[in-house]
Coordinates of C-alpha atoms in Angstrom, one line a residue:
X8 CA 103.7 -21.3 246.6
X9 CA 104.8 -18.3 244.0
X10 CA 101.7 -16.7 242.6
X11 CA 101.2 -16.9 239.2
X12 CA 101.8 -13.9 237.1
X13 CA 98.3 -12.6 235.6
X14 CA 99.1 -12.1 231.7
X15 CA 96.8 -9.8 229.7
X16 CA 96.6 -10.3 226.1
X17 CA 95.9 -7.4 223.9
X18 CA 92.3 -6.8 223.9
X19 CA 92.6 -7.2 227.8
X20 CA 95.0 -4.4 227.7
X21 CA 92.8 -2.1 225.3
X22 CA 89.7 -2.4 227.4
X23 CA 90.9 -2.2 230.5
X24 CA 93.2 1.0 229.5
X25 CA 89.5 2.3 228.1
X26 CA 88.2 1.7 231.6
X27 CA 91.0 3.2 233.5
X28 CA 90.4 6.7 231.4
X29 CA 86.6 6.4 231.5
X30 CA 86.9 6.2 235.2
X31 CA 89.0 9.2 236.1
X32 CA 87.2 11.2 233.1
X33 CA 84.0 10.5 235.8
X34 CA 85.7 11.5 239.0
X35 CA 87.1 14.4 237.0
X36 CA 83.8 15.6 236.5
X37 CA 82.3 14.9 239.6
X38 CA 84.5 17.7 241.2
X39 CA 82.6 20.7 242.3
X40 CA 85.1 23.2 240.2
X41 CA 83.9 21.1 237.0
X42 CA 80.3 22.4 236.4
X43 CA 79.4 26.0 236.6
X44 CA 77.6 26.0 239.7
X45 CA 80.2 24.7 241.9
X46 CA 78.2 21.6 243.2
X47 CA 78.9 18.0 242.7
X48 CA 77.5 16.3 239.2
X49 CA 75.7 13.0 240.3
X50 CA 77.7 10.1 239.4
X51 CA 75.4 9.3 236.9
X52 CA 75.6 12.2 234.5
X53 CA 79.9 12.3 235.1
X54 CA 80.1 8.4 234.2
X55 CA 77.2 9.0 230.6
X56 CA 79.3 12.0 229.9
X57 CA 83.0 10.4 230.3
X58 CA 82.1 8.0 228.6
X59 CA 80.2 10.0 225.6
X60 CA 83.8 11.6 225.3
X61 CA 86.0 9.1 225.6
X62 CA 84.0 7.0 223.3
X63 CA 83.6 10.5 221.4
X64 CA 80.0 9.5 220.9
X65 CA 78.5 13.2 221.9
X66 CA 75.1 12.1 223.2
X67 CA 74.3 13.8 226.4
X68 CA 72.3 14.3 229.8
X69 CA 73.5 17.8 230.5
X70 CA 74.3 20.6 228.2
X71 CA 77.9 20.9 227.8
X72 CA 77.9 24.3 227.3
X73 CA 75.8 25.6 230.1
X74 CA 76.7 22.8 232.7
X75 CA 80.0 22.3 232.7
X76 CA 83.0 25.0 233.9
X77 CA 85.7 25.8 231.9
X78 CA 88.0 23.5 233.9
X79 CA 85.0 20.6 233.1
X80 CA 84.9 21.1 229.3
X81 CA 89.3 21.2 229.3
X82 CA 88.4 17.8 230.7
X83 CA 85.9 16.6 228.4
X84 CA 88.1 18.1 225.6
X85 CA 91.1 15.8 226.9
X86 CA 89.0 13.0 227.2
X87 CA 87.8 13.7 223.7
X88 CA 91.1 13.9 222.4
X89 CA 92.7 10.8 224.1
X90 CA 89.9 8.4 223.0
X91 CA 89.9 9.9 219.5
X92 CA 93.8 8.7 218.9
X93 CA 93.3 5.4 221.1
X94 CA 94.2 5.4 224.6
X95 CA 97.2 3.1 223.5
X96 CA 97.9 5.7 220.8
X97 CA 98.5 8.6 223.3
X98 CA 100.2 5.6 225.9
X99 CA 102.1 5.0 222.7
X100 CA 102.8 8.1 221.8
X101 CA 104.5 9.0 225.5
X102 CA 106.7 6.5 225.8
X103 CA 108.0 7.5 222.3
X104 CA 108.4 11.2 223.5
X105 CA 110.6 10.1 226.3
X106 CA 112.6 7.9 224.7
X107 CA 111.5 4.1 225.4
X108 CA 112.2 1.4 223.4
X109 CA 108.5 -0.5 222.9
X110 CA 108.4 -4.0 223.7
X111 CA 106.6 -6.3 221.6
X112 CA 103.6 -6.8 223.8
X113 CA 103.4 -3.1 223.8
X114 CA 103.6 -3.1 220.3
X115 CA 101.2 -6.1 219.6
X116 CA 98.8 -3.7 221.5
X117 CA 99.2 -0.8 219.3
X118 CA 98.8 -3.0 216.5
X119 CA 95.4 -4.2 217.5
X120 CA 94.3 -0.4 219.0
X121 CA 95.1 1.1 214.9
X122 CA 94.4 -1.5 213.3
X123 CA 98.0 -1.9 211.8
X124 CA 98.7 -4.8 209.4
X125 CA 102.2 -4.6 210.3
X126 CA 103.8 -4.4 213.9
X127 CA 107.4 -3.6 212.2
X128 CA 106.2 -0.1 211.3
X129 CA 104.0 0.6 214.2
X130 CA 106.6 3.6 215.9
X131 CA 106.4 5.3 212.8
X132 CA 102.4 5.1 212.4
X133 CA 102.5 6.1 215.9
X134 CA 104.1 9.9 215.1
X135 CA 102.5 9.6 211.7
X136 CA 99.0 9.9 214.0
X137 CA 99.7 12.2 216.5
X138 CA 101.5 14.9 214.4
X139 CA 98.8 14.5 211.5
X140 CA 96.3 14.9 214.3
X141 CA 97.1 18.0 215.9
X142 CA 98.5 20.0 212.9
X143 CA 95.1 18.9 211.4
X144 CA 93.1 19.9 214.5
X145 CA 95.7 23.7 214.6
X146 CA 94.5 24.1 210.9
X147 CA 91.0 23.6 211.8
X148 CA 90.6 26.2 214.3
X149 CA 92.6 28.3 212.6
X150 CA 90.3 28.5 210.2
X151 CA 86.7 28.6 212.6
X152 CA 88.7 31.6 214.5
X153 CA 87.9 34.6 212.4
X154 CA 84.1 33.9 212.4
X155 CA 83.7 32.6 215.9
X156 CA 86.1 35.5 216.9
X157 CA 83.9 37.9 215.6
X158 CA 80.8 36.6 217.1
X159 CA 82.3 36.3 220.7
X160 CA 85.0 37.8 220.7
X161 CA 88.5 36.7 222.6
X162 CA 85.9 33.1 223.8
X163 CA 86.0 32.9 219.8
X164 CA 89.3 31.0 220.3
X165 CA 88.5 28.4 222.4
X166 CA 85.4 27.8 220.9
X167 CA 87.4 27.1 217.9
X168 CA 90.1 24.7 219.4
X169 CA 87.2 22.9 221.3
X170 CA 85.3 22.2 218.1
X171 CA 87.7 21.5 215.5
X172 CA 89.0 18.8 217.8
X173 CA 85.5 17.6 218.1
X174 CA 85.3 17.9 214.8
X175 CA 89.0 15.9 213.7
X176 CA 87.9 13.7 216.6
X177 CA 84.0 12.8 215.3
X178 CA 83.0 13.4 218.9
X179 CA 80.1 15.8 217.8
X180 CA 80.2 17.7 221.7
X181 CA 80.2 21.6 221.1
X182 CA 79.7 24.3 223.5
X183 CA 77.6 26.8 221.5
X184 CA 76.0 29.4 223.8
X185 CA 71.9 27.7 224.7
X186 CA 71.1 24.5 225.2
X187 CA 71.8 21.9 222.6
X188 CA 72.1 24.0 219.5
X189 CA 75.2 22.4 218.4
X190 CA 75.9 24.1 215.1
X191 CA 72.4 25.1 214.2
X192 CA 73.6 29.2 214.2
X193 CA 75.5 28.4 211.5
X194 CA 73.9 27.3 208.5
X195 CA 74.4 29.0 206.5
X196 CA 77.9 29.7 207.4
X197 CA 80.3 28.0 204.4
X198 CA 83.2 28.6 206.3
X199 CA 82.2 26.8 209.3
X200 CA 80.4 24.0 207.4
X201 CA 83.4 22.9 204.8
X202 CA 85.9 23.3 207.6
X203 CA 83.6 21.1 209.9
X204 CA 82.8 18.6 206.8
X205 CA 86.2 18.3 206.0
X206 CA 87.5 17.8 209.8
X207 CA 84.9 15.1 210.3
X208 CA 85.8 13.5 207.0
X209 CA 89.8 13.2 207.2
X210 CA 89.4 12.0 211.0
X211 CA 86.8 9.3 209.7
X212 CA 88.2 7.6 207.0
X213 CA 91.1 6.5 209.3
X214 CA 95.1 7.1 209.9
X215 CA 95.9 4.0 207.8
X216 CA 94.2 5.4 204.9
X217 CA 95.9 8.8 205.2
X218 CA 99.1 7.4 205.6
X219 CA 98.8 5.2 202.2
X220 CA 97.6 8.4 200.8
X221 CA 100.3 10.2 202.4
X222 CA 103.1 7.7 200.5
X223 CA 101.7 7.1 197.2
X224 CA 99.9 10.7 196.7
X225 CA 97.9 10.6 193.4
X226 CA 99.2 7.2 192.3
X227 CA 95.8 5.4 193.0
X228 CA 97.0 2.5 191.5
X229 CA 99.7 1.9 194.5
X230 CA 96.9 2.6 196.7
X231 CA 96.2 -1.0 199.2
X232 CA 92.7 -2.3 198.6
X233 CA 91.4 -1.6 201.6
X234 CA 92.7 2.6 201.1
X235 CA 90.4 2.2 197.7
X236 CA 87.5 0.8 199.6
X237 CA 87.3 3.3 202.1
X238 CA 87.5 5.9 199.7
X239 CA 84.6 4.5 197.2
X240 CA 82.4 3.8 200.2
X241 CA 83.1 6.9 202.0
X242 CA 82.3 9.0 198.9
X243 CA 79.1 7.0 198.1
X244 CA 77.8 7.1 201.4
X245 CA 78.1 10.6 202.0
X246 CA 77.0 12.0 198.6
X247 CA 74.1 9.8 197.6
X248 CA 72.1 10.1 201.0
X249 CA 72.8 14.3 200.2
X250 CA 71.1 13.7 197.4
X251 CA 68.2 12.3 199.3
X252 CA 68.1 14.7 202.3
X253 CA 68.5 17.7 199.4
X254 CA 65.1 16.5 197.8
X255 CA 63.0 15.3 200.4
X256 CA 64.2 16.7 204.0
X257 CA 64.9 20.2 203.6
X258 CA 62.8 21.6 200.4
X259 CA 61.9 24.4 202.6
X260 CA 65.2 26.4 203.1
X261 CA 66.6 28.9 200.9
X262 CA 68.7 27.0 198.5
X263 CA 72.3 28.1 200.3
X264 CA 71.2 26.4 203.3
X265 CA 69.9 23.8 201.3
X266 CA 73.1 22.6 199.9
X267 CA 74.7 23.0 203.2
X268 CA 72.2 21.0 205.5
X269 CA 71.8 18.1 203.0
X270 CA 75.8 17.8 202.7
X271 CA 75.7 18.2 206.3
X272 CA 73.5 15.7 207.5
X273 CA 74.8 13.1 205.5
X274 CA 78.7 13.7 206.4
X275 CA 77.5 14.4 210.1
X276 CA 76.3 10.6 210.4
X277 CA 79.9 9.3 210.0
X278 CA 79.5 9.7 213.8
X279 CA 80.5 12.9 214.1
X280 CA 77.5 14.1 215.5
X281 CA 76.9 17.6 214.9
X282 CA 74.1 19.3 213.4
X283 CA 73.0 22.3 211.9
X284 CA 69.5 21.6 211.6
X285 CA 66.5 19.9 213.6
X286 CA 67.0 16.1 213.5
X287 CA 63.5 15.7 215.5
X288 CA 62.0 17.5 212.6
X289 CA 62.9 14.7 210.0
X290 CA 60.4 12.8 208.1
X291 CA 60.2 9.3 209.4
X292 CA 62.1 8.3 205.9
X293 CA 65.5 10.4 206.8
X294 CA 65.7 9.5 210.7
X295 CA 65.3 5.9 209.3
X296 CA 68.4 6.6 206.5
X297 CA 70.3 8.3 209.1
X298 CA 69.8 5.2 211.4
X299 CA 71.4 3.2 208.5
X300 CA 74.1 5.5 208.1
X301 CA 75.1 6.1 212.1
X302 CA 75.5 1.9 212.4
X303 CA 77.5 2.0 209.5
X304 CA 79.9 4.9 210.9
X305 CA 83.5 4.8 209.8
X306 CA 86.7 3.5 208.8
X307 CA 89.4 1.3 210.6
X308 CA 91.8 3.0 212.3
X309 CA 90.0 6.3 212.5
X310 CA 88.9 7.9 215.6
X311 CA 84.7 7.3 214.2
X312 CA 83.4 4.0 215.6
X313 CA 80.2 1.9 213.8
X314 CA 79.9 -1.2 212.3
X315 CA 82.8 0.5 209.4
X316 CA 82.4 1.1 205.8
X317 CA 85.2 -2.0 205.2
X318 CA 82.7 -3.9 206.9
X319 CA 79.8 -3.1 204.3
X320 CA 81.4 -3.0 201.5
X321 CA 82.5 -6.6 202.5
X322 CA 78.9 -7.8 203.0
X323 CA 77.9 -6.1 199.8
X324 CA 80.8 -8.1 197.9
X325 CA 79.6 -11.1 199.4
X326 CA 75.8 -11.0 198.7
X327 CA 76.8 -9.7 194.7
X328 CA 79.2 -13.0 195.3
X329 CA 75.9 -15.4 196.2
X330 CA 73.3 -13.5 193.2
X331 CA 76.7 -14.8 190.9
X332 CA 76.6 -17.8 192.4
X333 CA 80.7 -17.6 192.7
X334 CA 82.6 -19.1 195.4
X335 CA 84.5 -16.7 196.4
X336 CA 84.2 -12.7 196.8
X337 CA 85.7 -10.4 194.8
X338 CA 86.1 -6.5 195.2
X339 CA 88.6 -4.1 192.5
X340 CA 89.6 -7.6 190.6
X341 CA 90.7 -8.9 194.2
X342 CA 89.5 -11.8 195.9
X343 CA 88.3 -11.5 199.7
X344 CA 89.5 -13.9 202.4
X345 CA 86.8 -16.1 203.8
X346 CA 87.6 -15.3 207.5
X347 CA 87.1 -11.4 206.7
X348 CA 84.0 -12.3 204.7
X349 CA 82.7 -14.4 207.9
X350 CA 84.0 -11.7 210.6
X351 CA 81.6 -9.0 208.6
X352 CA 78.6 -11.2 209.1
X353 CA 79.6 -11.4 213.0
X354 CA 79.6 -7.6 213.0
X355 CA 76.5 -7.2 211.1
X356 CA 74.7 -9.7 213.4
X357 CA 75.9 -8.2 216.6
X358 CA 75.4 -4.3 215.8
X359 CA 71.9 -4.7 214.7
X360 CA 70.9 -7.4 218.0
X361 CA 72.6 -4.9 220.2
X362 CA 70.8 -2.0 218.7
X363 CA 67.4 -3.4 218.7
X364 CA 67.3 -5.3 221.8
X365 CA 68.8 -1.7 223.5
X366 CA 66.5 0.8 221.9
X367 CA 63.6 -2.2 223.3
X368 CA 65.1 -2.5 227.2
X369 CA 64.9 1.7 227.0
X370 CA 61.3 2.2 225.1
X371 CA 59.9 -0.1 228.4
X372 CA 61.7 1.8 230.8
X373 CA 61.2 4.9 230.0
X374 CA 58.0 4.4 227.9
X375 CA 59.4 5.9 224.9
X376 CA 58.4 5.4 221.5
X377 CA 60.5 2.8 219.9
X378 CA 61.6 4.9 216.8
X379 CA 62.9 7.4 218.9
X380 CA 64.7 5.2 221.4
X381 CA 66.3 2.8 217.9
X382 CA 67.6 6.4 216.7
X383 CA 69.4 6.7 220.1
X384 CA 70.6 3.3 220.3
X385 CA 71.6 3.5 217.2
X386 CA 73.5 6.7 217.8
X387 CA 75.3 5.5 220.7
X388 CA 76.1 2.1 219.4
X389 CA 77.8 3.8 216.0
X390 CA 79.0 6.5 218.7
X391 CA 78.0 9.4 216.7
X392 CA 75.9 11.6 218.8
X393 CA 73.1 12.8 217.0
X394 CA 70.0 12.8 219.0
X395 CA 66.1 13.5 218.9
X396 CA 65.7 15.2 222.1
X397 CA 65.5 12.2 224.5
X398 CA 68.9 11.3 225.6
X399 CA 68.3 14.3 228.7
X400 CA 65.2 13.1 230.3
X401 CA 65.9 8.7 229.9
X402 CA 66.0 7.0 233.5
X403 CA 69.7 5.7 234.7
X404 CA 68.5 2.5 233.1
X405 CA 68.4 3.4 230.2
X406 CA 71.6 5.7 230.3
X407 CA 73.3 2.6 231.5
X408 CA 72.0 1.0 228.0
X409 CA 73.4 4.0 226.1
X410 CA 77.0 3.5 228.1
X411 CA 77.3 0.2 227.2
X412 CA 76.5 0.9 223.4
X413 CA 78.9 3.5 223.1
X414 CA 81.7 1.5 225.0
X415 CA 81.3 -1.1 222.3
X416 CA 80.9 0.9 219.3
X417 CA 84.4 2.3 220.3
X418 CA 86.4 -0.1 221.7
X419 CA 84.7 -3.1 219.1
X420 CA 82.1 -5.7 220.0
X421 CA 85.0 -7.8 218.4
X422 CA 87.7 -6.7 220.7
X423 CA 85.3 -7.0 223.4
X424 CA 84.8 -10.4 222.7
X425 CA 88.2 -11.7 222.3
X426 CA 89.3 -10.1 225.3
X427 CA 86.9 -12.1 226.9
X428 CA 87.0 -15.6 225.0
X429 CA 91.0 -16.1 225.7
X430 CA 91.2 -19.8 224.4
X431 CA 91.1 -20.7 221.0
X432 CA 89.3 -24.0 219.9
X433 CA 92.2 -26.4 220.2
X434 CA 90.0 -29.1 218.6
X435 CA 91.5 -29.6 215.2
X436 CA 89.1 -32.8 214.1
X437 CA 86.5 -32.2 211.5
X438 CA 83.2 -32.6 212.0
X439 CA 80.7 -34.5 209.6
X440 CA 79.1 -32.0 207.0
X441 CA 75.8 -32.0 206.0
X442 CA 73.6 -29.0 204.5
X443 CA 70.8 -27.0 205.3
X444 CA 68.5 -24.8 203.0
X445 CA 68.5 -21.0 203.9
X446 CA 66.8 -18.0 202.0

């Protein structure tokens, strides 16, 4: 009897091409010639820290910069650089270079991994995202070389290609001489703060948008609804929480650094990841708003992960929608489909069960206050990296928490989902209505 052919759908195909990398990122890093002492990384820390860059989350157990060899932070860089374009993406993106003709399973996937509303124009996107992507990333270091150059010399230059990819990328590793500084030498540097803003922001608000952008160039009317959206939230939710961490967070620095950090902070928790200055030190107020901000993350179709701004501004349609007591939501004199409108809830709902019951399972493993481990959870699950310190010592319980979070907060806890569920509810009959009071 002939076996039967195992077909994978296209979230099948996502996650298990996310696997596949995750998995020889790990054994990558467990060779000896990866860290700098020549011995074998326990699987543990290879596994939390493939996945950190794959996912480009950021969070983790050993320092990046003192750990890890050269030849393990090329790696991690790869890794970083792969996940941040989709692993279909770069798949994509090969098969392109040598000539292949897609076929349409191949380009159903792509579709799904960008978030493309049309498959027809999915080649194009394709090149649109890699060539955007690395002349972005060359810019980017381009412009970090003269200062990091200066400061270490001929290292200068890989120090900048490692962290304006990071930066493009929202992955939020660096490998800053100590022991996880990240970015907290600089600033008061302008240069390396506007470069590292604007990397983090152009990666984060998605290829889709930049493409639209790209086509219609000032013409905001011929902008798609969702390009206006992500720019109106994106602006809002990076200027008005400056505003916040300006007054209240950081009324002790010289004004310069001031400006900087507050602008910082709040374009840093579009999980990117980086910081300049003490997130442990925070008032309980701004690790609380940067909670809110890291689940809410970025765009579709960017290389940032979270619960997406579409997704919020959706939600925040929808409730103005109820207060009105209209039937149906409206956003820039557009109505919003019901399904999109329901699918926003289902995000909402699982981002915030996910992050509180994984921030509980590690405060009773490790015995960790619970503030500190919702901050983590809520770092990994919006994979943007910022930390309060505890990330290094948490048990391999709780590490295996912080995997899984970032793994979905990549990949999607949708995607995730419908890769598992397979079969759609063929039953077509409607069931008998009757209400119930909420609120």
């Amino acid at each position: 009897m002939p076996r039967k052919k195992i077909r994978l759908n296209s979230f099948q195909i996502i996650i298990f091409a996310f696997v596949v990398l995750i998995l020889l990122g790990a054994v990558l890093l467990l060779l000896p010639i990866s860290s700098k002492s020549r011995e074998v990384t326990p699987f543990n820390q290879s596994l939390f820290t493939s996945v950190s860059a794959v996912c480009v989350t950021g969070l983790a157990v050993v320092d990046t910069a003192t750990h890890w060899s050269v030849f393990g932070q090329v790696v991690i860089l790869l890794l970083i650089q792969i996940g941040g374009l989709g692993v279909m993406t770069a798949l994509g993106s090969l098969s392109i270079l040598f000539g292949r003709k897609m076929s349409l399973s191949q380009q159903n996937t792509l579709q799904e991994s960008t978030s493309s509303q049309k498959r027809g124009d999915i080649v194009r996107l394709t090149i649109f995202i890699i060539v955007s992507s690395l002349v972005t990333e060359l810019i980017g270091a381009i412009a970090m070389m003269p200062r990091f150059i200066i400061d270490f010399g001929g290292k200068g230059v890989w120090l900048a290609v490692f962290h304006s990819v990071s930066a493009f990328c929202n992955a939020g590793f660096d490998i800053m001489p100590g022991e996880y500084t990240s970015l907290t030498a600089y600033a008061g540097a302008l240069d390396i703060n506007i470069v590292t803003m604007l990397l983090i922001v152009i990666g984060g608000i998605g290829f889709l948008t930049l493409d639209d952008v790209r086509k219609s160039k000032w013409r905001v009317k011929r902008y798609r609804l969702q390009t206006k959206i992500i720019l109106i939230t994106s602006t809002v939710l990076i200027f008005v929480p400056s505003i916040y961490f300006f007054v209240a967070e950081f009324n002790n620095l010289p004004i310069d650094k001031r400006i900087l950090g507050a602008l910082f902070q709040s374009v840093t928790t579009r999980t990117a990841g980086f910081n300049t200055l003490d997130v442990s030190a925070m008032s309980s107020v701004g690790k609380t708003i940067t909670i809110v901000l890291m689940l809410i993350g970025g765009s579709p179709g960017s290389t940032a992960g979270g619960m997406k701004t579409t997704t919020v501004a959706v939600l925040f349609a929808n409730a103005f929608s109820v207060f009105r007591k209209e039937k149906d939501s409206h956003m820039l004199r557009r109505c919003i489909d019901g399904q999109t409108v329901k699918t926003a809830n289902a995000i909402l709902l699982m981002y915030l069960t996910l992050f509180i019951i994984g921030a509980i399972i590690i405060s009773i493993a490790d015995n960790m206050p619970m503030s500190d481990c919702m901050f983590e959870t809520a770092s990994a699950i919006g994979t943007v990296g910022l930390t309060v310190g505890i990330t290094p010592s948490l048990g391999i319980l709780s590490q295996m928490v912080l995997i899984s979070l970032m793994f979905i907060g990549r990949v999607g806890g949708l995607t995730l989902i419908y890769a598992t569920i397979t079969v759609a509810n063929k039953n077509i009959s409607k069931l008998p209505q009757e209400s119930i009071t909420v609120g």
